[in-house]
mmCIF file of C-alpha atoms in Angstrom:
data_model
loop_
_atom_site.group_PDB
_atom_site.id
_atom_site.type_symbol
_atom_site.label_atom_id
_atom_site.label_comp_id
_atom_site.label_asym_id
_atom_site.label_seq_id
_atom_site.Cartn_x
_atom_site.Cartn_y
_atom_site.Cartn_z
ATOM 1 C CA UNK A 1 167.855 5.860 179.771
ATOM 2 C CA UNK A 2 164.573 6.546 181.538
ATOM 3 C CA UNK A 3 162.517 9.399 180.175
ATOM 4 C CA UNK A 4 159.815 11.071 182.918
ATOM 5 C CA UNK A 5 157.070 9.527 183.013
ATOM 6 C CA UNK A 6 157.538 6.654 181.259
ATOM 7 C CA UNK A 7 156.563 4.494 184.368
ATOM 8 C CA UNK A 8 153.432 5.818 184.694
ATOM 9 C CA UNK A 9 152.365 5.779 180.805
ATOM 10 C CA UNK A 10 153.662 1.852 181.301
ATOM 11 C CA UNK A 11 151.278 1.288 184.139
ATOM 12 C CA UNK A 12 148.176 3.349 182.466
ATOM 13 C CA UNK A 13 149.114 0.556 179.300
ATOM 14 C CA UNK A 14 148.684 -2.137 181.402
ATOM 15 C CA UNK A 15 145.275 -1.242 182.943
ATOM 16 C CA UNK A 16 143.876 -0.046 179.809
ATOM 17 C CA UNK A 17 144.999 -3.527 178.074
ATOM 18 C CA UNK A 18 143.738 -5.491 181.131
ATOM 19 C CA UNK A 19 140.530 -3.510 181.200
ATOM 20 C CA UNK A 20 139.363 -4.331 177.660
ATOM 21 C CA UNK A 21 140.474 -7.889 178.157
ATOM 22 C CA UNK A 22 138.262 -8.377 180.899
ATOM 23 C CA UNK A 23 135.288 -6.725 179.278
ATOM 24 C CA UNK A 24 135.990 -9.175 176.872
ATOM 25 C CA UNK A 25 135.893 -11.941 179.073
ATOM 26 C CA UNK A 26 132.568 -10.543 180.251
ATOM 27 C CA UNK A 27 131.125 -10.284 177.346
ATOM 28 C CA UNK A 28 129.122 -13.542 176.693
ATOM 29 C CA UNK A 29 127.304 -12.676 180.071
ATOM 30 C CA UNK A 30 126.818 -8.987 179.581
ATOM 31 C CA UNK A 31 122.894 -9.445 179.802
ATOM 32 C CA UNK A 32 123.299 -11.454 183.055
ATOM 33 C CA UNK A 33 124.967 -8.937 184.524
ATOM 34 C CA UNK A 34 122.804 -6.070 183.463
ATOM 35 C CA UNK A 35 120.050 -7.599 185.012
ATOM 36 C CA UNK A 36 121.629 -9.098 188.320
ATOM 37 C CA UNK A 37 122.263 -4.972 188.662
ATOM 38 C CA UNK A 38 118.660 -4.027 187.519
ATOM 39 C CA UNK A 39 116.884 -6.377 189.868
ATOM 40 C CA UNK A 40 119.585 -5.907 192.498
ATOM 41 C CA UNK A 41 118.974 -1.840 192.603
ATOM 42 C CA UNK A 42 114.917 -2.764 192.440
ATOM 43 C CA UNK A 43 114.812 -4.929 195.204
ATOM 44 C CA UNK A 44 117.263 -3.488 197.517
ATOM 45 C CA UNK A 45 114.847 -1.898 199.685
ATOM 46 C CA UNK A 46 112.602 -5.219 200.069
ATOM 47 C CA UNK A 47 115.851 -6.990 200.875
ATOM 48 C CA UNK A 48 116.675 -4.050 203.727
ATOM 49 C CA UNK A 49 112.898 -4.864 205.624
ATOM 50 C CA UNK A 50 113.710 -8.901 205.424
ATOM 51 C CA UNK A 51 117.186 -7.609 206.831
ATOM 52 C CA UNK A 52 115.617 -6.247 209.423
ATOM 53 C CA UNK A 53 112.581 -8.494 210.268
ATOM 54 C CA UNK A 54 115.527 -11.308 210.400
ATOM 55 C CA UNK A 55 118.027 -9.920 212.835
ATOM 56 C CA UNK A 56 120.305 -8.173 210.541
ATOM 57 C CA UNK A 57 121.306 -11.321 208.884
ATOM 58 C CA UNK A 58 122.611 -10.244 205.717
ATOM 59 C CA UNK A 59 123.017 -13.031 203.589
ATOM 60 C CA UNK A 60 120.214 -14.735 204.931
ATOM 61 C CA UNK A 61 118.214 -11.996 203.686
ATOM 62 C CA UNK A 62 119.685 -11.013 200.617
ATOM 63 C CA UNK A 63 118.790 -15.381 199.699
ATOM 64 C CA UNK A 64 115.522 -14.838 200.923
ATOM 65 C CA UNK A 65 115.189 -12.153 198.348
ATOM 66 C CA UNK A 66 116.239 -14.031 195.557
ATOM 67 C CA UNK A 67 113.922 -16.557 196.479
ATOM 68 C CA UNK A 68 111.385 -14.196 196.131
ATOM 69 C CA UNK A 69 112.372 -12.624 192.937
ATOM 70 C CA UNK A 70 111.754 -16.349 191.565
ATOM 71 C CA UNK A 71 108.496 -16.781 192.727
ATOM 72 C CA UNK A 72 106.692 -13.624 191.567
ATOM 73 C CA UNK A 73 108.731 -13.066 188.688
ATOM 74 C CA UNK A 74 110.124 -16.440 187.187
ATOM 75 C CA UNK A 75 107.119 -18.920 188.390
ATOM 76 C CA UNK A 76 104.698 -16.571 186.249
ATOM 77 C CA UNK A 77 106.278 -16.645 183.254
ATOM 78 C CA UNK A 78 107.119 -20.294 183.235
ATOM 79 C CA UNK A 79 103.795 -20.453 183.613
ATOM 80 C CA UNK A 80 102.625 -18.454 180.740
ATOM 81 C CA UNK A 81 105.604 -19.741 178.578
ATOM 82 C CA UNK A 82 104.329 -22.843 179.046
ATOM 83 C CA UNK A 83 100.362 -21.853 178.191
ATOM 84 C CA UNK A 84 101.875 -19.993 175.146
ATOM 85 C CA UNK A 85 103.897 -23.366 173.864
ATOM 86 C CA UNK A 86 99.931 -25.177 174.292
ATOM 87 C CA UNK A 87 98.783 -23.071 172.326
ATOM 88 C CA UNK A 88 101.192 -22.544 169.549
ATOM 89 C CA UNK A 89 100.939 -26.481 169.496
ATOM 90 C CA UNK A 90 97.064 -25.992 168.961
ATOM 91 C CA UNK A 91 97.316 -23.335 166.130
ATOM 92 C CA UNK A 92 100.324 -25.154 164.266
ATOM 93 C CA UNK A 93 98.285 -28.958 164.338
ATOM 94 C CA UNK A 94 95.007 -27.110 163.001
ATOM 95 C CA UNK A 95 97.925 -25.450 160.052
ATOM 96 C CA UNK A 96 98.939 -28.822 159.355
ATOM 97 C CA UNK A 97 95.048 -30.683 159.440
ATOM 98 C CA UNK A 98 94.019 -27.569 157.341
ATOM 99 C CA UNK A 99 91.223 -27.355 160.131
ATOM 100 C CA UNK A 100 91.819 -23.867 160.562
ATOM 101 C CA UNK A 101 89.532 -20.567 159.263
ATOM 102 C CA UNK A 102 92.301 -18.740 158.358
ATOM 103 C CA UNK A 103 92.315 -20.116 154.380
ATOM 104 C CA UNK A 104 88.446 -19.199 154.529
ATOM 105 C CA UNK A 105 88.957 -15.486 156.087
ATOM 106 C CA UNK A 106 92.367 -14.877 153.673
ATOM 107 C CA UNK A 107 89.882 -15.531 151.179
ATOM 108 C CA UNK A 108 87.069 -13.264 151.680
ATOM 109 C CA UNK A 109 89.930 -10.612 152.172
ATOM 110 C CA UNK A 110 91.154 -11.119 149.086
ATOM 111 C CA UNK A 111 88.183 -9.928 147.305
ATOM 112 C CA UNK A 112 87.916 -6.819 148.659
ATOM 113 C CA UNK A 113 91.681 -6.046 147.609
ATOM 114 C CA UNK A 114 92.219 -4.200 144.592
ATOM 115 C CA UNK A 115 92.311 -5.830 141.287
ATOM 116 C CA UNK A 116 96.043 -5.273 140.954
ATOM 117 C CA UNK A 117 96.780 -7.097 144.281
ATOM 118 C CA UNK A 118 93.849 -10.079 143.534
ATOM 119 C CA UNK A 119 96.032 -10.656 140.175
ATOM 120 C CA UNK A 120 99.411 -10.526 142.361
ATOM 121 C CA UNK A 121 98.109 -13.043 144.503
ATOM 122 C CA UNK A 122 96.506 -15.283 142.086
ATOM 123 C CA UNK A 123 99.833 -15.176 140.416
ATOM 124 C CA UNK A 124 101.126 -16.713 143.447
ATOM 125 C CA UNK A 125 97.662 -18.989 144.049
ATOM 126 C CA UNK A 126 96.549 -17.264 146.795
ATOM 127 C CA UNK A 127 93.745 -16.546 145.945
ATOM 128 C CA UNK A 128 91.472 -19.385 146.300
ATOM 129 C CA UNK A 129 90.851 -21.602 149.889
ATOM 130 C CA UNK A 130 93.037 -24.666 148.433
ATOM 131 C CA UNK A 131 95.763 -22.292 147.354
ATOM 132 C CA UNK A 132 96.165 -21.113 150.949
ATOM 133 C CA UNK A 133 95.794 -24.052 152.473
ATOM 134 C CA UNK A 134 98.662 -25.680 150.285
ATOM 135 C CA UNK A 135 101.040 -22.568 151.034
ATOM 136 C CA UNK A 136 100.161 -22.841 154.739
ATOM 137 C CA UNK A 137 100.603 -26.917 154.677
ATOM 138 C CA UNK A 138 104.049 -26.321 153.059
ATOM 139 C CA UNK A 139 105.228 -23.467 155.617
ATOM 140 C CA UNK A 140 104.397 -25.571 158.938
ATOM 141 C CA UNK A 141 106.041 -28.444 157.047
ATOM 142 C CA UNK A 142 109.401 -26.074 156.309
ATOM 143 C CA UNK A 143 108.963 -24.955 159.462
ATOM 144 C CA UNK A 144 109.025 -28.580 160.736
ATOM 145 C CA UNK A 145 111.918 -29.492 159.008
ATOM 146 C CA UNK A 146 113.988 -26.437 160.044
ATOM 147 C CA UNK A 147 113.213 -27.098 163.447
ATOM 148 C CA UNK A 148 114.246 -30.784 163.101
ATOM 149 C CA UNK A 149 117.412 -29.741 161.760
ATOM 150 C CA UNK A 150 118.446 -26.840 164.454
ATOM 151 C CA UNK A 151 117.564 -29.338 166.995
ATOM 152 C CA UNK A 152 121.673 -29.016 168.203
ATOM 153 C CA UNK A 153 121.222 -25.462 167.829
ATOM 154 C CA UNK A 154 118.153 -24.901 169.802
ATOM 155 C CA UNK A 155 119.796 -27.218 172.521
ATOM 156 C CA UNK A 156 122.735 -25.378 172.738
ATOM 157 C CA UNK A 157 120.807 -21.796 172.816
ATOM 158 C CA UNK A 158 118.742 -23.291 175.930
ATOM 159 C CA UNK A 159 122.353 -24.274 177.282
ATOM 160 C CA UNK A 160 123.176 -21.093 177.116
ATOM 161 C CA UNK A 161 120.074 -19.518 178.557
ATOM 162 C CA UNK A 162 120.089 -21.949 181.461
ATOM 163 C CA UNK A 163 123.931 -20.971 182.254
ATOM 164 C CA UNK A 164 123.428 -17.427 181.784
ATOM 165 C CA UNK A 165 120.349 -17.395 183.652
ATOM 166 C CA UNK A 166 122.313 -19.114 186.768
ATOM 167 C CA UNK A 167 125.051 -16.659 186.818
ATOM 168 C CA UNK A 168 122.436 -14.276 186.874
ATOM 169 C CA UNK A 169 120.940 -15.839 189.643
ATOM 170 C CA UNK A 170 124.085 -16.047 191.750
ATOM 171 C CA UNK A 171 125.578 -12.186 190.659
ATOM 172 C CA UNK A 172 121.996 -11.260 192.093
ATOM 173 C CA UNK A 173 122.565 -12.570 195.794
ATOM 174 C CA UNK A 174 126.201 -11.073 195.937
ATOM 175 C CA UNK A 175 124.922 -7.890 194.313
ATOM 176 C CA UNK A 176 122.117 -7.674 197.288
ATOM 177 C CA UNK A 177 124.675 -9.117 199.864
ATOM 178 C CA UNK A 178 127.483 -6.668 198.879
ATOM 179 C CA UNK A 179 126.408 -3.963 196.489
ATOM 180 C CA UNK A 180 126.549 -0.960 198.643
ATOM 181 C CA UNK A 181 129.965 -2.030 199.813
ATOM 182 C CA UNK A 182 130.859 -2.338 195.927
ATOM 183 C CA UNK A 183 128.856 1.144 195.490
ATOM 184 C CA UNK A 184 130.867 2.736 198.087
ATOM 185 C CA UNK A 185 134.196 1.462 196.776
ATOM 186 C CA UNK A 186 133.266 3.004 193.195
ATOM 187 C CA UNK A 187 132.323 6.424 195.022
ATOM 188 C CA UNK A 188 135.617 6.653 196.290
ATOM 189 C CA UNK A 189 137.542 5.585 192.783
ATOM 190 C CA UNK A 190 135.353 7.620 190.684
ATOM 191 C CA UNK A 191 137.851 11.095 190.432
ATOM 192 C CA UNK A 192 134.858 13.851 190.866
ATOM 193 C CA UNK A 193 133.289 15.726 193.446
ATOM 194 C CA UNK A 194 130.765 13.803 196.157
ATOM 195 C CA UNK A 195 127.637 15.881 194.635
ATOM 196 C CA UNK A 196 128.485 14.878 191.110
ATOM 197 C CA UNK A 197 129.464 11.272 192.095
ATOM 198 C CA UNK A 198 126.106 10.608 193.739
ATOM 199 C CA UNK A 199 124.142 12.165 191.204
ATOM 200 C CA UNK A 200 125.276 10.459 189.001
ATOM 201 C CA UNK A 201 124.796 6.837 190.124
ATOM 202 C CA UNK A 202 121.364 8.230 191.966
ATOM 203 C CA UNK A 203 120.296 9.189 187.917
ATOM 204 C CA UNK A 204 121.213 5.753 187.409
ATOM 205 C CA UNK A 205 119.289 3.674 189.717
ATOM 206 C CA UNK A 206 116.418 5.763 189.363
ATOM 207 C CA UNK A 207 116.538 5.410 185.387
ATOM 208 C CA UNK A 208 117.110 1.620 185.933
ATOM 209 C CA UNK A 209 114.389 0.988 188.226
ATOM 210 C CA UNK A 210 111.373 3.110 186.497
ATOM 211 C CA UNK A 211 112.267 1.607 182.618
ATOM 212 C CA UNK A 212 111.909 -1.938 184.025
ATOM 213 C CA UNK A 213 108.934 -1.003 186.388
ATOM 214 C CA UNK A 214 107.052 0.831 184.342
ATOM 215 C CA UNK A 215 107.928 -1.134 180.945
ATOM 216 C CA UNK A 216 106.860 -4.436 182.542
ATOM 217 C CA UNK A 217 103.557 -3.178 184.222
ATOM 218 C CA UNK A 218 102.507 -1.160 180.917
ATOM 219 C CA UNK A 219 103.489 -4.587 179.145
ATOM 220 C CA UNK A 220 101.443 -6.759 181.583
ATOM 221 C CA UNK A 221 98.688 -4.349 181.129
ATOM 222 C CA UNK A 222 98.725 -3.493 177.255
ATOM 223 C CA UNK A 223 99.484 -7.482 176.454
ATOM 224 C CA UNK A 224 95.851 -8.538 179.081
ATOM 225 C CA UNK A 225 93.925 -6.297 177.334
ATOM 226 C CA UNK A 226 94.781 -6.933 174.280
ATOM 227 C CA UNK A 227 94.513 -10.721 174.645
ATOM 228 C CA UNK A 228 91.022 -9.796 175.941
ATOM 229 C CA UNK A 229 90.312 -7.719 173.366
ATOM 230 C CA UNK A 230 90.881 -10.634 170.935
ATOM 231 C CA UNK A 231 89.241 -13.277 172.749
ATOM 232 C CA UNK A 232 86.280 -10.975 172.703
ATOM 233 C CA UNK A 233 85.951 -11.117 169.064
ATOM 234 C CA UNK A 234 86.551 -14.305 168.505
ATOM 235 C CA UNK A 235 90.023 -14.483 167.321
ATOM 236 C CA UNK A 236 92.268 -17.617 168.125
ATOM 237 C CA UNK A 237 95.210 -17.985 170.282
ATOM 238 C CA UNK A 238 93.974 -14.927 172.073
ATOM 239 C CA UNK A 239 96.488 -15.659 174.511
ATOM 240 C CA UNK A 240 99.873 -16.118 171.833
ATOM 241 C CA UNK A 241 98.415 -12.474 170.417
ATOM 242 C CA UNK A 242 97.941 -10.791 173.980
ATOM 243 C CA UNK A 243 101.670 -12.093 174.948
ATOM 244 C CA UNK A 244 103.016 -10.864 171.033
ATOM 245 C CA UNK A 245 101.435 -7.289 172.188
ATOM 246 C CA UNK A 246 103.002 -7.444 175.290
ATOM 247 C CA UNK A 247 106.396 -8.112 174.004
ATOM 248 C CA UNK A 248 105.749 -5.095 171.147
ATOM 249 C CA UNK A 249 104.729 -2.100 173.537
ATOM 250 C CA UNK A 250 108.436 -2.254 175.003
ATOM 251 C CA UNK A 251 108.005 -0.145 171.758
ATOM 252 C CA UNK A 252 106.578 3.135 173.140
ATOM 253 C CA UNK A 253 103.526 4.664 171.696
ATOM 254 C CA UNK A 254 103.777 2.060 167.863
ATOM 255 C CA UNK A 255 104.294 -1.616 169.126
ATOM 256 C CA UNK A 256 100.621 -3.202 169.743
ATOM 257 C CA UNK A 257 99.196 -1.030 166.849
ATOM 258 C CA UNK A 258 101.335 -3.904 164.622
ATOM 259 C CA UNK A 259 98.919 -6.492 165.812
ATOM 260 C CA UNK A 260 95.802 -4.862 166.486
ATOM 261 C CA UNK A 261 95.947 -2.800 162.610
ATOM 262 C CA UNK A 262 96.070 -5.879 160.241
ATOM 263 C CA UNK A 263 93.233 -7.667 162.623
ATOM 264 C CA UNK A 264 91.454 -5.007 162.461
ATOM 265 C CA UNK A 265 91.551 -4.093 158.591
ATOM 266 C CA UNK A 266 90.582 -7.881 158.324
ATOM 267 C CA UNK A 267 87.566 -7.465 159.726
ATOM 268 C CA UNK A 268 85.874 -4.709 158.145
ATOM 269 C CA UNK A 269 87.357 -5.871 154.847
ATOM 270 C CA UNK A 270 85.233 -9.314 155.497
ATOM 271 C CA UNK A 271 82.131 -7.448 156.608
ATOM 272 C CA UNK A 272 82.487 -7.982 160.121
ATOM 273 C CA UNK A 273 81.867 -4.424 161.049
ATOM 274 C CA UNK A 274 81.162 -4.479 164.643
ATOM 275 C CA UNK A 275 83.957 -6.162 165.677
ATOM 276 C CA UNK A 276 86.233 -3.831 163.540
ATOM 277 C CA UNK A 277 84.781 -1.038 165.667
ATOM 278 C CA UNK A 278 84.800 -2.457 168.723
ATOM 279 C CA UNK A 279 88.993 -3.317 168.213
ATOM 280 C CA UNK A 280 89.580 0.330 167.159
ATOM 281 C CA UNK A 281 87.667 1.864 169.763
ATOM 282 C CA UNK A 282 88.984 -0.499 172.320
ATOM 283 C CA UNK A 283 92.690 -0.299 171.317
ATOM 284 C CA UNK A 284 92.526 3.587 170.770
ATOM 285 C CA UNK A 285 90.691 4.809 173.928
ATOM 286 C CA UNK A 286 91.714 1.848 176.483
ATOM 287 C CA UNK A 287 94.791 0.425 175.353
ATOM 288 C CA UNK A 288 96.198 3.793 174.113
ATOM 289 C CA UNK A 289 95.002 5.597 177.554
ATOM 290 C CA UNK A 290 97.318 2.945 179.314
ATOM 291 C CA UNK A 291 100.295 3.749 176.922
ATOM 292 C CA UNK A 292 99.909 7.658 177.258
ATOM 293 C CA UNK A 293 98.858 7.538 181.098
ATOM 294 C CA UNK A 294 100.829 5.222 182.613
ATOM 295 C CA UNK A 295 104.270 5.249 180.437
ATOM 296 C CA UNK A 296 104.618 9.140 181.189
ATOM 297 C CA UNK A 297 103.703 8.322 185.349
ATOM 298 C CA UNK A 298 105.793 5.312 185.742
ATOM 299 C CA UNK A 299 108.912 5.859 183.375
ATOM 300 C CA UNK A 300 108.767 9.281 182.126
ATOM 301 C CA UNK A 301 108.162 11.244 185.407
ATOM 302 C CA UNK A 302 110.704 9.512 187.302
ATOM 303 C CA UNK A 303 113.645 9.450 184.637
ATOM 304 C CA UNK A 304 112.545 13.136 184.278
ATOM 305 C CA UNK A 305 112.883 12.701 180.307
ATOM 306 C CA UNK A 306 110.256 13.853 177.879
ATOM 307 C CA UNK A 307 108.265 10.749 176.025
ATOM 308 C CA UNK A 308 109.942 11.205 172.585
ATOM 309 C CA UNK A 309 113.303 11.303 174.405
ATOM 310 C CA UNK A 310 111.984 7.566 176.099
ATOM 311 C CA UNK A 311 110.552 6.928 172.111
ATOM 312 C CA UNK A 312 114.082 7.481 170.607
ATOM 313 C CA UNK A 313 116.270 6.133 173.007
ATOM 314 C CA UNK A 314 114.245 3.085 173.405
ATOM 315 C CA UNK A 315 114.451 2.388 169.742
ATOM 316 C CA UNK A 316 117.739 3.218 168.932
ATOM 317 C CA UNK A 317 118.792 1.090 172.161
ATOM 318 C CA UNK A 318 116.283 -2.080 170.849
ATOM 319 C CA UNK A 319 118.302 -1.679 167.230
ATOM 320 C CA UNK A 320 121.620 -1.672 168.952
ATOM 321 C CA UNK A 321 121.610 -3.999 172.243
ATOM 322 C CA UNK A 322 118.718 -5.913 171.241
ATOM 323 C CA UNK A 323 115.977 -6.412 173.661
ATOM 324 C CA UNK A 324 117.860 -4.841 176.668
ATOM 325 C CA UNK A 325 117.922 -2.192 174.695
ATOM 326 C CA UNK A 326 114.477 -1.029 176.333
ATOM 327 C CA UNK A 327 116.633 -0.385 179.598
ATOM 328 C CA UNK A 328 120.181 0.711 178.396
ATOM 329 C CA UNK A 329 119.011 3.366 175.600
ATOM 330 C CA UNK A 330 116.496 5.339 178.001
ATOM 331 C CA UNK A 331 120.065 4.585 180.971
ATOM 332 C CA UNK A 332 122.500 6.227 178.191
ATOM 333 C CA UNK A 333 119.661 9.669 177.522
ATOM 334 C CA UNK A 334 119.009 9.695 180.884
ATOM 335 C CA UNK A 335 123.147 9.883 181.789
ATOM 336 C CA UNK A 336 124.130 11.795 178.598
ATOM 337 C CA UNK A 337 121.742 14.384 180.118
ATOM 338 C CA UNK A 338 122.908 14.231 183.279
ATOM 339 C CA UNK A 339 126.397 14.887 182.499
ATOM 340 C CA UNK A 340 126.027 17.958 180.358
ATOM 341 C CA UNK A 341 123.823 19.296 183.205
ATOM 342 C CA UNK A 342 126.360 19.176 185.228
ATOM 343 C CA UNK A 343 129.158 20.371 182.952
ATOM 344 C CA UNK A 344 126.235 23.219 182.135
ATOM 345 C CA UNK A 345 125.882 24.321 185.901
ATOM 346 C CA UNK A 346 122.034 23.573 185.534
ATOM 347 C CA UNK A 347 122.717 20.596 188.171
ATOM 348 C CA UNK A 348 125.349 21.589 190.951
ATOM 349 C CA UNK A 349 125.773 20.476 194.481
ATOM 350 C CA UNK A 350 122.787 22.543 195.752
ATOM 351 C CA UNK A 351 119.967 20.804 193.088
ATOM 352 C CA UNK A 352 121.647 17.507 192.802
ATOM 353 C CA UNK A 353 120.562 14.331 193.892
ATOM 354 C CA UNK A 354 121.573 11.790 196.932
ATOM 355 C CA UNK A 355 122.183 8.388 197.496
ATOM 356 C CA UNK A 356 120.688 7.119 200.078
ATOM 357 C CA UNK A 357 122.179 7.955 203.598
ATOM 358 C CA UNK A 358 121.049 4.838 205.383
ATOM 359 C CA UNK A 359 122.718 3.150 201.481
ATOM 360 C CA UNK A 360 125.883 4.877 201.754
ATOM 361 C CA UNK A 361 126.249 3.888 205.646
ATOM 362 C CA UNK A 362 125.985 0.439 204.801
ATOM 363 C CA UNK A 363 128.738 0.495 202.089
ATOM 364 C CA UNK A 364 131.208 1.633 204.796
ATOM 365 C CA UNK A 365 131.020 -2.202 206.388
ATOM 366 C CA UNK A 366 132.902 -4.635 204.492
ATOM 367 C CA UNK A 367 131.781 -7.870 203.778
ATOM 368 C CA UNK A 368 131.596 -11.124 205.899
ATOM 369 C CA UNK A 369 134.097 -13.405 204.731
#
């Protein structure tokens, strides 16, 4: 006997079993293709003009774009990557030949420290230049060791790097070939009204492309000047500290203060008072005017959010999804807002925002085969 229905609730099974399977088969590649989307909704326009200047040819231009994504985005950082490993070879040998200050500066440190923490640490022989150089000799030798060990490991993880990075690679070109064909076909399966449809995936793209543009240039930025600001005074592997500060102010507002701090309480606890003063002042008024002047103009005013919205979000997306956390947490504020604006009435079809025209056109043209 057939209840009412019961075909229907059968079918909406199905697609909710086949939906989580496939997420599932997606998931391994999850970052690939987050960022196939990212770069595909940043570079969209630049592969439009190439469209153009090229006759129209499509695919043509969308692999001309990917070329170029490779050469001012990948070639650069192979190229620091690469500058960074020279160095970190430099620092490590000079560990391991005990050729290196550090032991000397620790040292002088340590007797400006508090009698309770010079006992702790002469507890622990730390406290004297062949103490430190011992504990340093036997962490670059650990560290040697583990390294020999995960050598499997390490090859696998660049396997996996390498493969994801390819699929990345090739999503990218469909993504620019096809996406507002695939955009177009979501507009019309998406069960809402055209305003709220389009303001909704116009919130997105928007969101996307300021958190990676503005979170890579304030990077850039924040990890030069702090590598400059090291180099100035004197400190080694300026360019391994200006690339750690980089990576750290995807933290808004807190991440280069965790290098700059310590370096700087070293030096005015070894006398070196000048250079203390120059780090603070040069961290605090330049660095810091780059974090509170740019962040707010490149991510803040175009995801319309308020900065400890961006703080939070970027945090509690970092502690979640790891490092693409910096782009999905401010992506799920930005559309948690979005939506209750629009279930509020504060955004309605007369405030809310479009997709492209010229976008949506192109959509309506299915792909060459």
């Amino acid at each position: 006997m057939r209840f009412p229905g019961l075909t229907k609730g059968f079918f909406l099974l199905i697609l909710l079993i086949v939906t989580v399977a496939f997420f599932e088969v997606l998931q391994p590649y999850y970052s690939a293709v987050l960022w196939a989307a990212i770069l595909a909704v940043i570079f969209h326009p630049m592969k439009n003009k190439i469209r153009q200047w090229m006759g129209e040819r499509n695919g043509a231009a969308s692999l001309v774009t990917v070329a170029i994504i490779c050469l001012i985005v990948i070639t650069p950082l192979a190229l620091i990557l690469s500058s960074l490993a020279v160095e970190f070879n430099v620092v490590y040998s000079k560990i391991q030949a005990n050729s290196t200050p550090l032991p000397t500066m620790m040292t002088n440190t340590v007797h400006h420290l508090p009698q309770w923490a010079q006992n702790y640490l002469a507890d622990h022989q730390l406290n004297t230049v062949s103490g430190i150089q011992q504990k340093l000799s036997q962490v670059a030798l650990r560290g040697s060791q583990y390294l020999a060990g995960s050598v499997f490991l390490i090859g696998k993880s660049s396997l996996s790097f390498a493969l994801g990075f390819g699929i990345m690679l090739y999503l990218l070109f469909f993504l620019l070939k096809d996406g507002s064909w695939l955009v177009n076909i979501i507009l019309k399966s998406l069960p809402l009204s055209r305003y709220a449809k389009h303001h909704l995936l116009a919130k997105f793209a928007a969101v996307a492309r300021a958190t990676v543009k503005g979170t890579v240039v304030v990077a850039v930025v924040q990890g030069a000047l702090g590598g400059f600001a090291f180099y100035v005074t004197g400190i080694d592997a300026s360019l391994l500290w200006g690339a750690l500060i980089a990576f750290l102010s995807l933290v808004p507002a807190v991440g280069s203060a965790i290098v700059w701090v310590p370096a700087a309480i070293f030096f005015f606890s070894t006398g070196l008072i000048w250079k203390g003063i120059f780090l603070v002042a040069f961290f605090v008024v330049i660095v810091g005017l780059v974090d509170n002047f740019l962040r707010p103009l490149l991510v803040g005013k175009d995801t319309k959010m308020p900065d400890y919205l961006i703080l939070i979000s970027t945090l509690g997306g970092m502690e979640i999804y790891g490092i693409n956390g910096f782009v999905i947490g401010p992506l799920i504020a930005a559309m948690f807002i979005a939506c209750w604006n629009l279930l509020s009435g504060r955004d309605h079809e007369g405030n809310s925002e479009e997709l492209d025209p010229e976008f949506i056109e192109e959509g309506k043209t299915p792909p060459a085969s």
